[in-house]
Amino acid sequence: MSVETTAPAVTGARHKEVRRLDRVIIRFAGDSGDGMQLTGDRFTSETASFGNDLSTLPNFPAEIRAPAGTLPGVSSFQLHFADHDILTPGDAPNVLVAMNPAALKANLADVPRGAEVIVNTDEFTKRAMQKVGYDGSPLEDGSLDAYHVHPVPLTTLTVEALKDFDLSRKEAERSKNMFALGLLSWMYHRPTEGTEKFLRAKFAKKPEIMRANLAAFRAGWNFGETTEDFAVSYEVAPAAQAFPAGTYRNISGNLALSHGLIAASRQAELPLYLGSYPITPASDILHELSKHKNFGVRTFQAEDEIAGIGAALGAAFGGSLAVTTTSGPGVALKSEAIGLAVSMELPLLIVDIQRGGPSTGLPTKTEQADLLQAMYGRNGEAPVPVVAPKTAADCFDAALEAARIALKYRTPVFLLSDGYLANGSEPWRIPELAELPDLRVQFAQGPNHTLEDGSEVFWPYKRDPQTLARPWAIPGTPGLEHRIGGIEKQDGTGNISYDPANHDFMVRTRQAKIDGIDVPDLEVDDPHGAGTLVLGWGSTYGPITAAVRRLRSAGKRIAQAHLRHLNPFPKNLGEVLSRYDRVVIPEMNLGQLATLIRAKYLVDAHSYNQVNGMPFKAEQLADVLEEVLHAD
């Protein structure tokens, strides 16, 4: 949190100092029932409407309801907002709002000395502190002397503010997150109209609860204005220079991906069909798409993962833009049907929102460890293109690109997002319709092959000479009846074939089709002629770019490139790699992209890995990359 200027402000009859900052990182933390995600989401929405650049990191427990007041039950929401272009949710919070002892203990290690810590003193009872291992009160034993601590009885103040409402004490206490939101909204000069409108809509059918939340929110704001403990408030100006001209909104990765799928179906003039089974962190896509029947979207919540992809593949056969969504464990269950889609050569989008594994693993934490599963996790030679977005907003464009490849080349396509992108949010410029690609396809209309006797027939595996895609014939079209299924087909005719030479030809042809997919060349950011290249993919883009910026501002020469297409790789990737003495690949796995790069290009790539369920921190990567540079 850096201070630019200081100016006095008048609030009523009182004078309070206002400090202008260029950026702030706030973390709300509390029990999983304290509404921290809602609080953070509302603060984010108001920050987006104010015009700041922002990036968020929701972090919540995997248990549906972990024991109250325990460390495993802590839920947090971190928001980084600034008056300039930013790339990550921030390494360390400038402000920690701790709703109970567990929230304080679970998050204090991330808070730098001198930061502000707002604690709900009402929750620091002897029993609550003992539950998380505090022998005495951290508010009294001097352990927080390095921080600017603001002890606030949030629960008491909330209950007092709502004493005239017809609510039980327990019901009133539930609004303490709105009191905290009001206080922070005052502290950072956030707009309030959007939150009040949201509360009116959310609790429209419960008017007493609606009025109580509004009263708690306003009471928190007024407390900030009147209390002596908060003598300073802060302003962070809009990021006027950070964005190209356009209309913006705050968007999460899963929401952007959902909208990208809808846009793709409209641009292809095909109905969108989602066959899915709920799984964290992909379920929000199912929830969102189910709201858009007006755009021709059909969603099917199947009884299991296999049924979900089976239905989606049937929809692809029937002429829809077909999608199935899941996470790593679901990909394992879908693998046979993905191989069937490879064999049938039908367009299908497999959206994998990666999470920590193996098995159930870390359902609410992030990881990018499904790359090799997407590449090779099927029996036989079953190549599938792989596309990965780099930011939450980029999920929209990645969905369009995955759809383009699937439709043009008649193939299933993996879209690899992850929990960090899915749940995080940032500003997104809403594109103009003219900017969207034309994804229309031509279905087979009649015979496409002439036999030696002159008769015309339909060959379902007669390929486009440029793309090697087979024709897409809609069931029920007269004269286009053809055999489908997983048994090997004869080239051209599509009849069942056990001929060894034909199988060899079909395997190599399917591989050649994927190898020949037209993808853009890899762009390299190298303004100073560096000797070291940092190569990333997926959600590591933000931390890598932030780390590279830090090193360059310190006078270091370092290059950066980021892969969207992981299968096939861009055709110039080998040439790019050969230009550098050292290639560093940071990944949230144990080196999966590095393994592919080493195998294909015989490059001795330096792999830096993390698998702790959290995204990289920019400072952490900057330190690692500086060590590599010093090793010259």
PDB file of N, CA and C in Angstrom, residues 1 3 5 7 9 11 16-28 43 46-47 50 52 79 81 93-98 114-119 147-152 154 178-192 217-237:
ATOM      1  N   MET A   1       0.863  -1.177   0.000  1.00  0.00           N
ATOM      2  CA  MET A   1       0.000   0.000   0.000  1.00  0.00           C
ATOM      3  C   MET A   1       0.897   1.222   0.000  1.00  0.00           C
ATOM      4  N   VAL A   3       1.531   5.404  -0.411  1.00  0.00           N
ATOM      5  CA  VAL A   3       0.849   6.675  -0.226  1.00  0.00           C
ATOM      6  C   VAL A   3       1.376   7.684  -1.227  1.00  0.00           C
ATOM      7  N   THR A   5      -0.405  11.194  -1.764  1.00  0.00           N
ATOM      8  CA  THR A   5      -0.584  12.523  -1.192  1.00  0.00           C
ATOM      9  C   THR A   5      -1.538  12.435  -0.024  1.00  0.00           C
ATOM     10  N   ALA A   7      -4.513  14.752   2.216  1.00  0.00           N
ATOM     11  CA  ALA A   7      -5.348  15.944   2.215  1.00  0.00           C
ATOM     12  C   ALA A   7      -6.402  15.812   3.285  1.00  0.00           C
ATOM     13  N   ALA A   9     -10.165  16.178   4.965  1.00  0.00           N
ATOM     14  CA  ALA A   9     -11.547  16.086   4.497  1.00  0.00           C
ATOM     15  C   ALA A   9     -12.466  16.416   5.643  1.00  0.00           C
ATOM     16  N   THR A  11     -16.086  15.688   7.370  1.00  0.00           N
ATOM     17  CA  THR A  11     -17.256  14.820   7.434  1.00  0.00           C
ATOM     18  C   THR A  11     -18.140  15.350   8.535  1.00  0.00           C
ATOM     19  N   LYS A  16     -11.359  14.694   9.264  1.00  0.00           N
ATOM     20  CA  LYS A  16     -10.613  13.435   9.223  1.00  0.00           C
ATOM     21  C   LYS A  16      -9.669  13.455   8.032  1.00  0.00           C
ATOM     22  N   GLU A  17      -8.505  12.911   8.245  1.00  0.00           N
ATOM     23  CA  GLU A  17      -7.493  12.892   7.211  1.00  0.00           C
ATOM     24  C   GLU A  17      -7.860  11.884   6.122  1.00  0.00           C
ATOM     25  N   VAL A  18      -7.607  12.268   4.882  1.00  0.00           N
ATOM     26  CA  VAL A  18      -7.795  11.365   3.746  1.00  0.00           C
ATOM     27  C   VAL A  18      -6.451  11.169   3.064  1.00  0.00           C
ATOM     28  N   ARG A  19      -6.018   9.926   2.967  1.00  0.00           N
ATOM     29  CA  ARG A  19      -4.751   9.621   2.298  1.00  0.00           C
ATOM     30  C   ARG A  19      -5.041   8.982   0.951  1.00  0.00           C
ATOM     31  N   ARG A  20      -4.338   9.465  -0.037  1.00  0.00           N
ATOM     32  CA  ARG A  20      -4.530   8.938  -1.384  1.00  0.00           C
ATOM     33  C   ARG A  20      -3.465   7.880  -1.671  1.00  0.00           C
ATOM     34  N   LEU A  21      -3.925   6.718  -2.091  1.00  0.00           N
ATOM     35  CA  LEU A  21      -3.060   5.578  -2.347  1.00  0.00           C
ATOM     36  C   LEU A  21      -3.126   5.190  -3.813  1.00  0.00           C
ATOM     37  N   ASP A  22      -2.096   4.477  -4.283  1.00  0.00           N
ATOM     38  CA  ASP A  22      -2.160   3.985  -5.657  1.00  0.00           C
ATOM     39  C   ASP A  22      -2.688   2.556  -5.723  1.00  0.00           C
ATOM     40  N   ARG A  23      -2.661   1.823  -4.593  1.00  0.00           N
ATOM     41  CA  ARG A  23      -3.208   0.466  -4.588  1.00  0.00           C
ATOM     42  C   ARG A  23      -3.414   0.010  -3.158  1.00  0.00           C
ATOM     43  N   VAL A  24      -4.298  -0.959  -2.964  1.00  0.00           N
ATOM     44  CA  VAL A  24      -4.595  -1.530  -1.650  1.00  0.00           C
ATOM     45  C   VAL A  24      -4.906  -3.013  -1.835  1.00  0.00           C
ATOM     46  N   ILE A  25      -4.497  -3.822  -0.857  1.00  0.00           N
ATOM     47  CA  ILE A  25      -4.856  -5.241  -0.817  1.00  0.00           C
ATOM     48  C   ILE A  25      -5.590  -5.491   0.488  1.00  0.00           C
ATOM     49  N   ILE A  26      -6.842  -5.931   0.395  1.00  0.00           N
ATOM     50  CA  ILE A  26      -7.677  -6.189   1.568  1.00  0.00           C
ATOM     51  C   ILE A  26      -8.032  -7.666   1.600  1.00  0.00           C
ATOM     52  N   ARG A  27      -7.984  -8.246   2.794  1.00  0.00           N
ATOM     53  CA  ARG A  27      -8.438  -9.631   2.951  1.00  0.00           C
ATOM     54  C   ARG A  27      -9.508  -9.689   4.042  1.00  0.00           C
ATOM     55  N   PHE A  28     -10.695 -10.158   3.678  1.00  0.00           N
ATOM     56  CA  PHE A  28     -11.756 -10.440   4.633  1.00  0.00           C
ATOM     57  C   PHE A  28     -11.639 -11.905   5.036  1.00  0.00           C
ATOM     58  N   PHE A  43     -17.817  -5.761  -2.073  1.00  0.00           N
ATOM     59  CA  PHE A  43     -16.762  -4.745  -2.100  1.00  0.00           C
ATOM     60  C   PHE A  43     -16.118  -4.704  -3.482  1.00  0.00           C
ATOM     61  N   GLU A  46     -18.467  -2.891  -6.061  1.00  0.00           N
ATOM     62  CA  GLU A  46     -18.432  -1.438  -5.928  1.00  0.00           C
ATOM     63  C   GLU A  46     -17.099  -0.873  -6.416  1.00  0.00           C
ATOM     64  N   THR A  47     -16.032  -1.624  -6.175  1.00  0.00           N
ATOM     65  CA  THR A  47     -14.716  -1.184  -6.650  1.00  0.00           C
ATOM     66  C   THR A  47     -14.659  -1.188  -8.167  1.00  0.00           C
ATOM     67  N   PHE A  50     -16.497   1.749  -9.509  1.00  0.00           N
ATOM     68  CA  PHE A  50     -15.750   2.986  -9.278  1.00  0.00           C
ATOM     69  C   PHE A  50     -14.685   3.202 -10.349  1.00  0.00           C
ATOM     70  N   ASN A  52     -11.653   1.181 -10.620  1.00  0.00           N
ATOM     71  CA  ASN A  52     -10.307   0.680 -10.324  1.00  0.00           C
ATOM     72  C   ASN A  52     -10.029  -0.598 -11.100  1.00  0.00           C
ATOM     73  N   LEU A  79      -8.799  -9.007  -2.096  1.00  0.00           N
ATOM     74  CA  LEU A  79      -9.032  -8.104  -3.216  1.00  0.00           C
ATOM     75  C   LEU A  79      -7.870  -7.128  -3.328  1.00  0.00           C
ATOM     76  N   PHE A  81      -6.894  -3.782  -5.456  1.00  0.00           N
ATOM     77  CA  PHE A  81      -7.415  -2.785  -6.383  1.00  0.00           C
ATOM     78  C   PHE A  81      -6.465  -1.601  -6.441  1.00  0.00           C
ATOM     79  N   PRO A  93      -1.725  -8.880   2.254  1.00  0.00           N
ATOM     80  CA  PRO A  93      -2.763  -7.866   2.482  1.00  0.00           C
ATOM     81  C   PRO A  93      -2.252  -6.672   3.283  1.00  0.00           C
ATOM     82  N   ASN A  94      -2.655  -5.476   2.866  1.00  0.00           N
ATOM     83  CA  ASN A  94      -2.408  -4.274   3.661  1.00  0.00           C
ATOM     84  C   ASN A  94      -3.394  -4.165   4.808  1.00  0.00           C
ATOM     85  N   VAL A  95      -4.565  -4.791   4.628  1.00  0.00           N
ATOM     86  CA  VAL A  95      -5.618  -4.764   5.641  1.00  0.00           C
ATOM     87  C   VAL A  95      -6.172  -6.177   5.802  1.00  0.00           C
ATOM     88  N   LEU A  96      -6.216  -6.652   7.037  1.00  0.00           N
ATOM     89  CA  LEU A  96      -6.853  -7.927   7.345  1.00  0.00           C
ATOM     90  C   LEU A  96      -8.050  -7.664   8.243  1.00  0.00           C
ATOM     91  N   VAL A  97      -9.217  -8.114   7.814  1.00  0.00           N
ATOM     92  CA  VAL A  97     -10.416  -8.071   8.645  1.00  0.00           C
ATOM     93  C   VAL A  97     -10.642  -9.477   9.170  1.00  0.00           C
ATOM     94  N   ALA A  98     -10.427  -9.680  10.487  1.00  0.00           N
ATOM     95  CA  ALA A  98     -10.525 -11.009  11.103  1.00  0.00           C
ATOM     96  C   ALA A  98     -11.771 -11.066  11.972  1.00  0.00           C
ATOM     97  N   GLY A 114       3.287  -3.587  10.110  1.00  0.00           N
ATOM     98  CA  GLY A 114       2.772  -2.256   9.819  1.00  0.00           C
ATOM     99  C   GLY A 114       1.411  -2.236   9.164  1.00  0.00           C
ATOM    100  N   ALA A 115       0.902  -3.395   8.765  1.00  0.00           N
ATOM    101  CA  ALA A 115      -0.408  -3.455   8.135  1.00  0.00           C
ATOM    102  C   ALA A 115      -1.508  -3.238   9.173  1.00  0.00           C
ATOM    103  N   GLU A 116      -2.702  -2.951   8.676  1.00  0.00           N
ATOM    104  CA  GLU A 116      -3.842  -2.735   9.562  1.00  0.00           C
ATOM    105  C   GLU A 116      -4.596  -4.045   9.753  1.00  0.00           C
ATOM    106  N   VAL A 117      -4.940  -4.314  11.013  1.00  0.00           N
ATOM    107  CA  VAL A 117      -5.682  -5.524  11.360  1.00  0.00           C
ATOM    108  C   VAL A 117      -6.934  -5.103  12.119  1.00  0.00           C
ATOM    109  N   ILE A 118      -8.093  -5.393  11.544  1.00  0.00           N
ATOM    110  CA  ILE A 118      -9.378  -5.096  12.180  1.00  0.00           C
ATOM    111  C   ILE A 118      -9.922  -6.404  12.732  1.00  0.00           C
ATOM    112  N   VAL A 119     -10.130  -6.461  14.037  1.00  0.00           N
ATOM    113  CA  VAL A 119     -10.581  -7.708  14.660  1.00  0.00           C
ATOM    114  C   VAL A 119     -11.931  -7.508  15.340  1.00  0.00           C
ATOM    115  N   TYR A 147       1.606  -4.533  14.297  1.00  0.00           N
ATOM    116  CA  TYR A 147       0.535  -4.165  13.383  1.00  0.00           C
ATOM    117  C   TYR A 147      -0.278  -2.997  13.953  1.00  0.00           C
ATOM    118  N   HIS A 148      -0.985  -2.311  13.077  1.00  0.00           N
ATOM    119  CA  HIS A 148      -1.944  -1.297  13.516  1.00  0.00           C
ATOM    120  C   HIS A 148      -3.277  -2.007  13.753  1.00  0.00           C
ATOM    121  N   VAL A 149      -3.552  -2.342  14.999  1.00  0.00           N
ATOM    122  CA  VAL A 149      -4.721  -3.144  15.332  1.00  0.00           C
ATOM    123  C   VAL A 149      -5.900  -2.235  15.670  1.00  0.00           C
ATOM    124  N   HIS A 150      -7.049  -2.543  15.079  1.00  0.00           N
ATOM    125  CA  HIS A 150      -8.293  -1.832  15.376  1.00  0.00           C
ATOM    126  C   HIS A 150      -9.253  -2.826  16.021  1.00  0.00           C
ATOM    127  N   PRO A 151      -9.353  -2.850  17.346  1.00  0.00           N
ATOM    128  CA  PRO A 151     -10.316  -3.749  17.994  1.00  0.00           C
ATOM    129  C   PRO A 151     -11.723  -3.162  17.892  1.00  0.00           C
ATOM    130  N   VAL A 152     -12.602  -3.891  17.240  1.00  0.00           N
ATOM    131  CA  VAL A 152     -13.969  -3.408  17.018  1.00  0.00           C
ATOM    132  C   VAL A 152     -14.947  -4.499  17.450  1.00  0.00           C
ATOM    133  N   LEU A 154     -17.647  -5.916  16.579  1.00  0.00           N
ATOM    134  CA  LEU A 154     -18.553  -5.919  15.430  1.00  0.00           C
ATOM    135  C   LEU A 154     -19.909  -6.525  15.759  1.00  0.00           C
ATOM    136  N   MET A 178     -22.211  -7.305   7.029  1.00  0.00           N
ATOM    137  CA  MET A 178     -22.629  -6.065   6.375  1.00  0.00           C
ATOM    138  C   MET A 178     -22.128  -4.843   7.148  1.00  0.00           C
ATOM    139  N   PHE A 179     -22.049  -4.956   8.471  1.00  0.00           N
ATOM    140  CA  PHE A 179     -21.464  -3.871   9.261  1.00  0.00           C
ATOM    141  C   PHE A 179     -19.992  -3.697   8.867  1.00  0.00           C
ATOM    142  N   ALA A 180     -19.271  -4.820   8.770  1.00  0.00           N
ATOM    143  CA  ALA A 180     -17.866  -4.753   8.368  1.00  0.00           C
ATOM    144  C   ALA A 180     -17.726  -4.180   6.958  1.00  0.00           C
ATOM    145  N   LEU A 181     -18.619  -4.574   6.055  1.00  0.00           N
ATOM    146  CA  LEU A 181     -18.582  -4.053   4.690  1.00  0.00           C
ATOM    147  C   LEU A 181     -18.821  -2.546   4.689  1.00  0.00           C
ATOM    148  N   GLY A 182     -19.763  -2.082   5.485  1.00  0.00           N
ATOM    149  CA  GLY A 182     -20.014  -0.652   5.571  1.00  0.00           C
ATOM    150  C   GLY A 182     -18.803   0.103   6.085  1.00  0.00           C
ATOM    151  N   LEU A 183     -18.146  -0.450   7.113  1.00  0.00           N
ATOM    152  CA  LEU A 183     -16.951   0.185   7.667  1.00  0.00           C
ATOM    153  C   LEU A 183     -15.843   0.284   6.626  1.00  0.00           C
ATOM    154  N   LEU A 184     -15.578  -0.815   5.919  1.00  0.00           N
ATOM    155  CA  LEU A 184     -14.524  -0.798   4.900  1.00  0.00           C
ATOM    156  C   LEU A 184     -14.913   0.072   3.721  1.00  0.00           C
ATOM    157  N   SER A 185     -16.195   0.130   3.406  1.00  0.00           N
ATOM    158  CA  SER A 185     -16.644   0.997   2.311  1.00  0.00           C
ATOM    159  C   SER A 185     -16.395   2.462   2.656  1.00  0.00           C
ATOM    160  N   TRP A 186     -16.615   2.827   3.920  1.00  0.00           N
ATOM    161  CA  TRP A 186     -16.268   4.192   4.342  1.00  0.00           C
ATOM    162  C   TRP A 186     -14.756   4.402   4.291  1.00  0.00           C
ATOM    163  N   MET A 187     -14.035   3.423   4.788  1.00  0.00           N
ATOM    164  CA  MET A 187     -12.582   3.549   4.936  1.00  0.00           C
ATOM    165  C   MET A 187     -11.898   3.774   3.591  1.00  0.00           C
ATOM    166  N   TYR A 188     -12.455   3.193   2.522  1.00  0.00           N
ATOM    167  CA  TYR A 188     -11.837   3.306   1.197  1.00  0.00           C
ATOM    168  C   TYR A 188     -12.729   4.011   0.189  1.00  0.00           C
ATOM    169  N   HIS A 189     -13.704   4.767   0.688  1.00  0.00           N
ATOM    170  CA  HIS A 189     -14.520   5.633  -0.167  1.00  0.00           C
ATOM    171  C   HIS A 189     -15.160   4.863  -1.317  1.00  0.00           C
ATOM    172  N   ARG A 190     -15.701   3.691  -1.005  1.00  0.00           N
ATOM    173  CA  ARG A 190     -16.380   2.896  -2.027  1.00  0.00           C
ATOM    174  C   ARG A 190     -17.806   3.393  -2.213  1.00  0.00           C
ATOM    175  N   PRO A 191     -18.356   3.315  -3.408  1.00  0.00           N
ATOM    176  CA  PRO A 191     -19.779   3.631  -3.607  1.00  0.00           C
ATOM    177  C   PRO A 191     -20.657   2.675  -2.797  1.00  0.00           C
ATOM    178  N   THR A 192     -21.834   3.108  -2.464  1.00  0.00           N
ATOM    179  CA  THR A 192     -22.742   2.276  -1.661  1.00  0.00           C
ATOM    180  C   THR A 192     -24.040   1.929  -2.377  1.00  0.00           C
ATOM    181  N   PHE A 217     -25.315  -2.260   7.310  1.00  0.00           N
ATOM    182  CA  PHE A 217     -24.358  -1.690   6.350  1.00  0.00           C
ATOM    183  C   PHE A 217     -24.157  -0.195   6.607  1.00  0.00           C
ATOM    184  N   ARG A 218     -25.273   0.525   6.800  1.00  0.00           N
ATOM    185  CA  ARG A 218     -25.178   1.968   7.049  1.00  0.00           C
ATOM    186  C   ARG A 218     -24.557   2.251   8.410  1.00  0.00           C
ATOM    187  N   ALA A 219     -24.840   1.394   9.381  1.00  0.00           N
ATOM    188  CA  ALA A 219     -24.254   1.582  10.708  1.00  0.00           C
ATOM    189  C   ALA A 219     -22.735   1.423  10.656  1.00  0.00           C
ATOM    190  N   GLY A 220     -22.257   0.469   9.864  1.00  0.00           N
ATOM    191  CA  GLY A 220     -20.809   0.301   9.704  1.00  0.00           C
ATOM    192  C   GLY A 220     -20.172   1.527   9.086  1.00  0.00           C
ATOM    193  N   TRP A 221     -20.829   2.083   8.067  1.00  0.00           N
ATOM    194  CA  TRP A 221     -20.340   3.311   7.435  1.00  0.00           C
ATOM    195  C   TRP A 221     -20.290   4.455   8.453  1.00  0.00           C
ATOM    196  N   ASN A 222     -21.369   4.631   9.192  1.00  0.00           N
ATOM    197  CA  ASN A 222     -21.425   5.717  10.176  1.00  0.00           C
ATOM    198  C   ASN A 222     -20.419   5.519  11.305  1.00  0.00           C
ATOM    199  N   PHE A 223     -20.179   4.274  11.679  1.00  0.00           N
ATOM    200  CA  PHE A 223     -19.174   4.008  12.711  1.00  0.00           C
ATOM    201  C   PHE A 223     -17.798   4.482  12.257  1.00  0.00           C
ATOM    202  N   GLY A 224     -17.473   4.234  10.991  1.00  0.00           N
ATOM    203  CA  GLY A 224     -16.185   4.704  10.472  1.00  0.00           C
ATOM    204  C   GLY A 224     -16.072   6.213  10.532  1.00  0.00           C
ATOM    205  N   GLU A 225     -17.157   6.899  10.243  1.00  0.00           N
ATOM    206  CA  GLU A 225     -17.132   8.361  10.245  1.00  0.00           C
ATOM    207  C   GLU A 225     -16.989   8.944  11.646  1.00  0.00           C
ATOM    208  N   THR A 226     -17.548   8.280  12.641  1.00  0.00           N
ATOM    209  CA  THR A 226     -17.650   8.895  13.968  1.00  0.00           C
ATOM    210  C   THR A 226     -16.634   8.382  14.975  1.00  0.00           C
ATOM    211  N   THR A 227     -16.127   7.172  14.822  1.00  0.00           N
ATOM    212  CA  THR A 227     -15.235   6.617  15.830  1.00  0.00           C
ATOM    213  C   THR A 227     -13.869   7.302  15.807  1.00  0.00           C
ATOM    214  N   GLU A 228     -13.246   7.378  16.980  1.00  0.00           N
ATOM    215  CA  GLU A 228     -11.906   7.954  17.079  1.00  0.00           C
ATOM    216  C   GLU A 228     -10.840   6.976  16.584  1.00  0.00           C
ATOM    217  N   ASP A 229     -11.163   5.678  16.570  1.00  0.00           N
ATOM    218  CA  ASP A 229     -10.147   4.674  16.218  1.00  0.00           C
ATOM    219  C   ASP A 229      -9.764   4.726  14.748  1.00  0.00           C
ATOM    220  N   PHE A 230     -10.672   5.209  13.904  1.00  0.00           N
ATOM    221  CA  PHE A 230     -10.379   5.331  12.476  1.00  0.00           C
ATOM    222  C   PHE A 230     -10.296   6.812  12.130  1.00  0.00           C
ATOM    223  N   ALA A 231      -9.095   7.375  12.337  1.00  0.00           N
ATOM    224  CA  ALA A 231      -8.891   8.801  12.094  1.00  0.00           C
ATOM    225  C   ALA A 231      -8.533   9.094  10.650  1.00  0.00           C
ATOM    226  N   VAL A 232      -8.278   8.045   9.876  1.00  0.00           N
ATOM    227  CA  VAL A 232      -7.835   8.207   8.496  1.00  0.00           C
ATOM    228  C   VAL A 232      -8.696   7.347   7.589  1.00  0.00           C
ATOM    229  N   SER A 233      -9.088   7.902   6.464  1.00  0.00           N
ATOM    230  CA  SER A 233      -9.691   7.102   5.396  1.00  0.00           C
ATOM    231  C   SER A 233      -8.807   7.231   4.157  1.00  0.00           C
ATOM    232  N   TYR A 234      -9.095   6.426   3.136  1.00  0.00           N
ATOM    233  CA  TYR A 234      -8.179   6.325   2.006  1.00  0.00           C
ATOM    234  C   TYR A 234      -8.940   6.445   0.695  1.00  0.00           C
ATOM    235  N   GLU A 235      -8.272   7.000  -0.286  1.00  0.00           N
ATOM    236  CA  GLU A 235      -8.819   7.091  -1.631  1.00  0.00           C
ATOM    237  C   GLU A 235      -7.873   6.406  -2.607  1.00  0.00           C
ATOM    238  N   VAL A 236      -8.438   5.612  -3.496  1.00  0.00           N
ATOM    239  CA  VAL A 236      -7.688   5.019  -4.602  1.00  0.00           C
ATOM    240  C   VAL A 236      -8.402   5.441  -5.872  1.00  0.00           C
ATOM    241  N   ALA A 237      -7.756   6.280  -6.671  1.00  0.00           N
ATOM    242  CA  ALA A 237      -8.403   6.862  -7.847  1.00  0.00           C
ATOM    243  C   ALA A 237      -8.718   5.794  -8.891  1.00  0.00           C
TER     244      ALA A 237
END
